[in-house]
Coordinates of C-alpha atoms and ligand atoms in Angstrom, one line a residue:
M1 CA 50.2 -17.7 8.0
Q2 CA 52.9 -16.1 9.6
N3 CA 51.0 -12.6 9.6
I4 CA 48.0 -13.9 11.0
K5 CA 50.0 -15.7 14.0
E6 CA 51.6 -11.9 14.3
S7 CA 48.3 -10.4 14.3
N8 CA 47.2 -12.9 16.7
A9 CA 49.9 -12.2 19.1
K10 CA 49.1 -8.5 18.7
W11 CA 45.8 -9.1 19.9
I12 CA 46.7 -11.4 22.7
F13 CA 49.0 -8.4 23.6
A14 CA 46.3 -6.1 23.5
G15 CA 44.1 -8.2 25.5
Y16 CA 46.7 -8.6 28.0
C17 CA 47.1 -4.7 28.4
L18 CA 43.3 -4.4 28.5
W19 CA 43.2 -7.1 31.2
I20 CA 46.0 -5.5 33.0
S21 CA 44.1 -2.0 32.8
V22 CA 40.7 -3.6 34.2
A23 CA 42.7 -5.1 36.8
S24 CA 44.5 -2.0 38.0
C25 CA 41.4 -0.1 37.4
V26 CA 39.7 -2.5 40.0
V27 CA 42.6 -1.9 42.2
D28 CA 42.5 1.6 42.0
Q29 CA 38.6 1.6 43.2
E30 CA 39.7 -0.6 45.8
V31 CA 42.5 1.7 47.2
M32 CA 40.0 4.7 46.7
A33 CA 37.5 2.6 48.7
Q34 CA 40.0 2.1 51.2
N35 CA 40.9 5.9 51.4
K36 CA 37.2 6.6 52.1
L37 CA 38.2 7.1 55.6
S38 CA 35.1 7.3 58.3
S39 CA 34.7 10.2 60.6
E40 CA 36.3 8.4 63.5
E41 CA 39.3 7.2 61.6
I42 CA 39.5 11.0 60.6
F43 CA 39.6 12.2 63.9
A44 CA 42.2 9.4 64.8
L45 CA 44.5 10.5 62.1
E46 CA 44.5 14.1 63.0
D47 CA 44.9 13.3 66.6
K48 CA 47.8 10.8 66.1
Y49 CA 50.0 12.9 63.6
G50 CA 49.0 16.4 64.0
C51 CA 50.2 19.2 66.3
R52 CA 47.4 19.6 68.7
N53 CA 47.0 23.3 68.6
Y54 CA 43.2 23.0 68.0
A55 CA 40.7 20.9 69.6
P56 CA 37.8 20.8 66.9
L57 CA 34.1 19.8 67.4
Q58 CA 34.0 15.9 66.3
V59 CA 32.7 16.5 62.7
A60 CA 34.6 15.5 59.4
L61 CA 33.8 17.6 56.6
T62 CA 34.3 16.9 53.0
R63 CA 32.1 19.2 51.0
G64 CA 30.3 22.5 51.3
E65 CA 27.8 24.6 49.1
G66 CA 26.3 28.1 50.3
V67 CA 25.4 27.9 54.1
F68 CA 25.7 24.0 54.3
V69 CA 28.6 21.5 54.6
W70 CA 28.2 17.7 54.6
D71 CA 30.4 15.1 56.5
V72 CA 32.0 11.9 55.1
E73 CA 28.8 9.7 56.3
G74 CA 26.6 12.1 54.0
R75 CA 25.1 14.2 57.1
R76 CA 24.2 18.1 56.4
Y77 CA 25.1 20.8 58.6
Y78 CA 24.1 24.7 58.6
D79 CA 27.7 26.1 58.8
F80 CA 27.1 28.8 61.7
L81 CA 30.6 29.9 62.0
S82 CA 31.7 30.3 58.4
A83 CA 35.3 29.5 59.2
Y84 CA 35.5 32.5 61.5
S85 CA 33.8 34.4 58.7
A86 CA 36.0 34.1 56.2
V87 CA 33.3 32.3 53.9
N88 CA 31.0 35.2 54.1
Q89 CA 30.0 34.5 50.2
G90 CA 29.1 31.2 51.2
H91 CA 31.0 27.5 50.8
C92 CA 32.5 27.0 47.2
H93 CA 30.9 30.1 45.5
P94 CA 30.6 29.3 41.7
R95 CA 31.8 32.9 40.3
I96 CA 34.8 32.7 43.1
I97 CA 35.6 29.1 42.2
K98 CA 35.5 30.1 38.3
A99 CA 37.6 33.0 38.7
L100 CA 39.8 30.6 40.7
N101 CA 40.1 27.9 38.0
E102 CA 40.5 30.2 35.0
Q103 CA 43.5 32.1 36.8
A104 CA 44.9 28.9 38.2
S105 CA 45.2 27.6 34.7
K106 CA 47.1 30.5 33.4
L107 CA 49.2 32.1 36.1
T108 CA 49.7 31.5 39.9
L109 CA 52.8 33.2 41.1
V110 CA 55.6 35.3 40.0
S111 CA 56.7 36.9 43.2
R112 CA 56.9 40.4 43.5
A113 CA 60.4 40.6 41.7
F114 CA 58.2 41.3 38.6
Y115 CA 54.8 42.8 37.4
S116 CA 51.9 40.5 36.9
D117 CA 48.8 41.7 34.9
Q118 CA 46.6 41.0 38.0
L119 CA 48.3 43.2 41.0
G120 CA 47.8 46.5 39.8
K121 CA 44.1 45.9 38.8
Y122 CA 43.2 44.3 42.0
E123 CA 44.7 47.3 44.0
K124 CA 43.3 50.0 42.1
F125 CA 39.5 48.3 42.6
M126 CA 40.3 47.7 46.4
T127 CA 41.7 51.4 47.0
E128 CA 38.9 52.8 44.9
L129 CA 36.3 50.6 47.0
L130 CA 37.7 51.6 50.3
G131 CA 39.1 55.1 49.9
Y132 CA 42.9 54.6 50.5
D133 CA 45.6 56.0 48.6
R134 CA 47.5 52.4 48.6
L135 CA 47.3 48.6 49.3
L136 CA 49.9 46.1 50.5
P137 CA 49.1 42.5 49.8
M138 CA 49.8 39.8 52.5
N139 CA 48.5 36.6 52.8
T140 CA 46.9 35.9 56.3
G141 CA 45.0 38.0 58.8
V142 CA 48.5 37.8 61.4
E143 CA 50.7 39.0 58.6
G144 CA 48.3 42.0 58.0
G145 CA 48.6 42.6 61.8
E146 CA 52.1 42.5 61.7
S147 CA 52.6 44.6 58.9
A148 CA 50.4 47.0 60.1
C149 CA 52.4 47.6 63.4
K150 CA 55.7 47.7 61.0
I151 CA 54.2 50.5 59.1
A152 CA 53.3 52.2 62.4
R153 CA 56.4 51.9 63.9
K154 CA 58.3 53.2 60.8
W155 CA 55.8 56.1 60.5
G156 CA 56.2 56.8 64.1
Y157 CA 60.3 57.0 63.8
E158 CA 60.4 58.6 60.4
V159 CA 57.4 60.9 60.2
K160 CA 55.9 61.6 63.8
K161 CA 60.1 61.5 64.8
I162 CA 59.7 59.3 68.1
P163 CA 63.3 58.8 69.5
Q164 CA 64.4 55.5 68.8
N165 CA 62.8 52.4 70.6
Q166 CA 60.6 54.7 72.6
A167 CA 57.2 53.5 70.6
K168 CA 55.0 52.5 73.7
K169 CA 51.9 53.1 76.0
A170 CA 48.9 55.6 76.3
L171 CA 47.9 57.9 73.5
K172 CA 48.9 61.1 75.4
D173 CA 52.5 60.1 75.5
P174 CA 54.6 61.6 72.6
N175 CA 56.2 58.5 71.8
V176 CA 53.1 56.4 71.1
A177 CA 52.9 55.4 67.2
A178 CA 49.4 53.7 67.0
F179 CA 46.2 52.5 68.6
M180 CA 45.2 49.0 67.2
V181 CA 41.5 47.7 67.6
E182 CA 39.0 45.6 66.3
P183 CA 35.7 47.2 65.5
I184 CA 33.8 44.4 67.3
Q185 CA 36.0 41.8 69.1
G186 CA 35.5 38.6 67.4
E187 CA 37.5 35.7 69.0
A188 CA 36.9 37.5 72.5
G189 CA 33.0 36.6 72.0
V190 CA 31.6 39.2 69.8
V191 CA 32.3 42.1 72.1
K192 CA 30.5 45.4 71.0
P193 CA 32.2 48.5 72.3
D194 CA 29.7 51.3 73.6
T195 CA 28.3 53.5 70.8
G196 CA 30.5 56.6 70.3
Y197 CA 33.7 54.5 71.2
L198 CA 35.3 54.1 67.5
Q199 CA 34.6 58.0 67.1
K200 CA 36.2 59.0 70.4
V201 CA 39.3 56.6 69.5
R202 CA 39.2 58.5 65.9
A203 CA 38.9 62.2 67.8
L204 CA 41.8 61.1 70.3
C205 CA 44.2 59.4 67.7
T206 CA 43.9 62.6 65.6
K207 CA 44.3 65.0 68.6
Y208 CA 47.7 62.9 69.7
N209 CA 48.8 62.4 66.1
V210 CA 48.6 58.8 66.7
L211 CA 48.0 56.5 63.9
W212 CA 44.3 54.5 64.2
I213 CA 44.9 50.8 63.0
A214 CA 41.3 49.0 62.7
D215 CA 41.6 45.2 62.5
E216 CA 38.6 44.5 60.4
V217 CA 39.9 40.6 59.3
Q218 CA 37.0 39.5 61.1
T219 CA 34.2 42.3 61.0
G220 CA 35.0 43.6 57.7
L221 CA 33.6 42.6 54.4
G222 CA 29.8 42.7 54.9
R223 CA 29.7 40.5 58.3
T224 CA 28.6 43.3 60.5
G225 CA 25.7 44.3 57.9
K226 CA 28.1 47.4 56.4
L227 CA 31.2 46.7 54.2
L228 CA 33.4 47.9 57.2
A229 CA 32.3 47.7 60.9
V230 CA 33.9 51.4 61.1
E231 CA 30.9 52.7 59.0
H232 CA 28.5 52.3 61.7
E233 CA 30.2 55.4 63.5
G234 CA 31.1 56.9 59.9
V235 CA 34.8 57.1 60.8
K236 CA 38.1 56.4 59.0
P237 CA 41.0 54.5 60.1
D238 CA 44.2 55.3 59.3
I239 CA 45.3 52.0 58.6
L240 CA 42.9 49.1 57.7
I241 CA 43.5 45.6 57.9
L242 CA 41.4 42.8 56.0
G243 CA 41.4 39.1 55.6
K244 CA 39.3 36.1 55.9
A245 CA 36.2 36.8 53.6
L246 CA 38.8 38.9 51.2
S247 CA 39.1 35.2 49.3
G248 CA 35.7 34.0 50.4
G249 CA 37.1 31.1 51.9
V250 CA 39.2 30.1 49.0
L251 CA 42.8 31.0 49.7
P252 CA 44.7 33.0 52.4
V253 CA 44.2 36.4 51.2
S254 CA 45.2 39.6 53.4
A255 CA 45.6 43.3 52.8
V256 CA 46.8 46.4 54.5
L257 CA 45.2 50.0 53.3
A258 CA 46.6 53.2 54.2
N259 CA 47.0 56.7 52.6
N260 CA 50.3 57.7 51.1
N261 CA 51.4 59.9 54.0
V262 CA 51.8 56.5 56.0
M263 CA 52.3 53.7 53.5
D264 CA 55.0 55.3 51.8
V265 CA 57.3 54.5 54.7
I266 CA 57.9 51.1 53.0
K267 CA 60.6 51.6 50.6
P268 CA 61.5 48.7 48.2
G269 CA 63.4 46.2 50.1
T270 CA 62.1 46.9 53.6
H271 CA 59.1 44.4 53.4
G272 CA 58.5 41.5 51.4
S273 CA 56.2 38.4 50.8
T274 CA 56.7 35.4 48.2
Y275 CA 53.1 35.0 47.9
G276 CA 51.8 38.4 49.0
G277 CA 49.8 40.0 45.8
N278 CA 50.2 36.6 43.7
P279 CA 48.0 36.5 40.6
L280 CA 45.8 33.7 41.7
A281 CA 45.3 35.6 44.9
C282 CA 44.3 39.0 43.0
A283 CA 41.9 37.3 40.7
V284 CA 40.2 35.6 43.6
A285 CA 40.0 38.2 45.8
T286 CA 38.4 40.9 43.3
E287 CA 35.8 38.4 42.3
A288 CA 34.9 37.6 46.1
I289 CA 34.3 41.1 46.5
K290 CA 32.3 41.7 43.6
V291 CA 30.3 38.8 44.6
L292 CA 30.0 40.5 47.8
L293 CA 28.6 43.8 46.4
E294 CA 26.6 42.5 43.5
D295 CA 25.1 39.8 45.2
K296 CA 23.7 42.5 47.7
L297 CA 25.2 40.2 50.5
I298 CA 26.1 43.1 53.0
E299 CA 22.4 44.2 52.5
N300 CA 21.1 40.6 53.3
A301 CA 23.3 40.4 56.5
A302 CA 22.0 44.0 57.6
R303 CA 18.4 42.8 56.8
L304 CA 18.7 39.6 58.7
E305 CA 20.0 41.0 61.9
A306 CA 16.7 41.7 63.2
V307 CA 15.1 38.4 62.2
F308 CA 18.2 36.6 64.1
R309 CA 18.1 38.8 67.4
A310 CA 14.3 38.3 67.5
E311 CA 14.3 34.6 67.3
L312 CA 17.3 34.2 69.5
E313 CA 15.7 36.5 72.4
K314 CA 12.7 34.0 72.4
I315 CA 15.1 31.5 74.3
P316 CA 14.6 31.8 78.2
K317 CA 17.2 34.1 80.0
S318 CA 17.4 31.2 82.4
K319 CA 19.4 29.4 79.7
V320 CA 20.7 32.2 77.3
N321 CA 21.7 35.1 79.6
V322 CA 22.9 37.4 76.9
V323 CA 22.4 37.7 72.8
R324 CA 24.6 40.3 71.3
G325 CA 25.5 40.7 67.8
R326 CA 25.7 43.1 64.5
G327 CA 24.4 42.2 61.1
L328 CA 25.1 38.6 60.9
M329 CA 27.8 38.4 63.8
F330 CA 26.3 37.1 66.9
A331 CA 26.9 35.4 70.1
I332 CA 24.8 33.9 73.0
V333 CA 25.9 33.6 76.3
I334 CA 25.0 30.1 77.7
D335 CA 23.7 30.0 81.4
D336 CA 26.6 28.4 83.7
S337 CA 24.4 25.3 84.6
I338 CA 24.6 24.3 80.9
P339 CA 28.3 23.3 79.3
A340 CA 28.6 25.4 76.2
Y341 CA 30.6 22.7 74.6
E342 CA 28.0 20.2 75.2
V343 CA 25.5 22.3 73.4
C344 CA 27.5 22.4 70.2
K345 CA 28.0 18.7 70.5
R346 CA 24.1 18.7 70.3
L347 CA 23.7 21.5 67.7
R348 CA 25.9 19.3 65.5
D349 CA 23.5 16.1 66.2
A350 CA 20.8 18.4 65.1
G351 CA 22.3 19.4 62.0
L352 CA 23.9 22.9 62.8
I353 CA 27.7 23.4 63.4
T354 CA 29.5 26.2 65.2
K355 CA 31.8 26.4 68.5
P356 CA 32.2 27.9 72.0
T357 CA 34.7 30.7 72.3
H358 CA 35.9 31.6 75.8
G359 CA 33.9 29.4 77.9
Q360 CA 30.0 29.8 77.7
T361 CA 29.9 31.8 74.8
I362 CA 29.2 30.5 71.4
R363 CA 29.5 32.5 68.4
L364 CA 26.5 32.3 65.5
A365 CA 27.9 33.5 62.2
P366 CA 26.1 31.9 59.1
P367 CA 27.5 32.7 55.7
L368 CA 25.8 35.9 54.3
V369 CA 24.1 34.1 51.5
I370 CA 21.8 32.7 54.1
T371 CA 18.0 33.4 53.2
E372 CA 15.5 34.3 56.0
Q373 CA 13.8 30.9 56.0
Q374 CA 17.3 29.2 56.4
I375 CA 18.0 31.8 59.0
R376 CA 14.7 30.7 61.0
E377 CA 15.4 27.2 60.7
G378 CA 18.9 27.7 62.0
A379 CA 17.7 29.4 65.0
S380 CA 14.7 26.8 65.6
I381 CA 17.5 24.4 65.7
I382 CA 19.4 26.6 68.6
Q383 CA 16.0 26.9 70.6
K384 CA 14.8 23.3 70.4
V385 CA 18.6 22.0 71.4
L386 CA 18.3 24.5 74.3
E387 CA 15.1 23.8 75.1
D388 CA 15.8 19.6 75.8
F389 CA 18.5 21.1 78.3
K390 CA 16.0 20.5 81.5
K391 CA 16.4 23.2 84.4
Ligands
PLP1 C1 41.5 35.7 62.1 C2 42.0 37.0 62.8 C3 43.1 37.3 62.5 C4 44.4 36.4 62.1 O1 43.9 36.0 60.8 P1 44.8 34.6 60.3 O2 44.5 34.3 58.7 O3 44.1 33.4 60.8 O4 46.0 35.0 60.4 C5 43.3 38.7 62.9 N1 42.5 39.5 63.2 C6 41.2 39.2 63.7 C7 40.6 39.9 64.2 C8 40.9 38.0 63.1 O5 39.4 37.6 63.5

């Protein structure tokens, strides 16, 4: 009897536990359901609690795959901004996510106080690919640019022998250390210099012993139909800055590349970054670059340039004054009679997202995994939306 009672009690206890776990499961689902925020609620949260350093287009995204993203209500959009060209390889590329997961479960960060089995391999791969002696691993594009300037200043004082605190102004000035330029200006609205400009920059910098720094954070890694935009003019900068697509939109990873005569001004203890060159970043960046090369995304961008341009040029000049771009880095300048922000809202409603940059300019830069049929479909959405603005 005693035994039966005991086992009954056990069963009652087990049943009670089961009930609790089932009940808490229901509660969990309710909490989960409550956490499913609507687009409107998501806009309100950022607006109330965040620093207002951006004015995002009103679309609340929850998932991405290739050229597409989905909002929390399940609507699908063509992504024609690609996180300012960070997602050249397409959203959540399976090979890059696999590399991320594999490395994340092994080792993520050791700091540069120690060696890791990932950093040297990655540096060798990147320097051989791009033809430089050394790579400085950083995290964001801004850090890459700042590091390049610091290297150039140190080079100016230590190698070129500019007197202290004199590194300024025009190239002829013997106190100038470096000239920094984007081969195509991205944020300024995809502004291309005249043909031959980069060759002249190279020649002048060589003549006056000034370092040429190319900021290829946005133009680099296939975006313009070449691995680097400077390749269009067959020139090589002294210092190259990469970022954005270096990780395929997975992590902030940037890099500064230069030869020994420049990079060797950096000595142990003169430049640091806790996360720079972490094993996770190295594994992800290596895979992101392999995807770019092996999936022939650079060739794809080069091939689709003409298709995209031809489609965009079908839009009447009264609505789109200018179409400019290279590879899959395009911009259209909307006529002053049509507000560009309103165009972007209507594009969103028609299933394509991007944002205006500098007033009337709208950047169009889909992931480089886009197919010809998809680029035509994207272009037809743009054509249709602009057609509907009555003039
Ligand atoms: C985006 C960008 C940067 C800055 O990169 P962050 O990762 O945002 O710091 C620098 N230069 C160019 C050309 C860029 O497009």
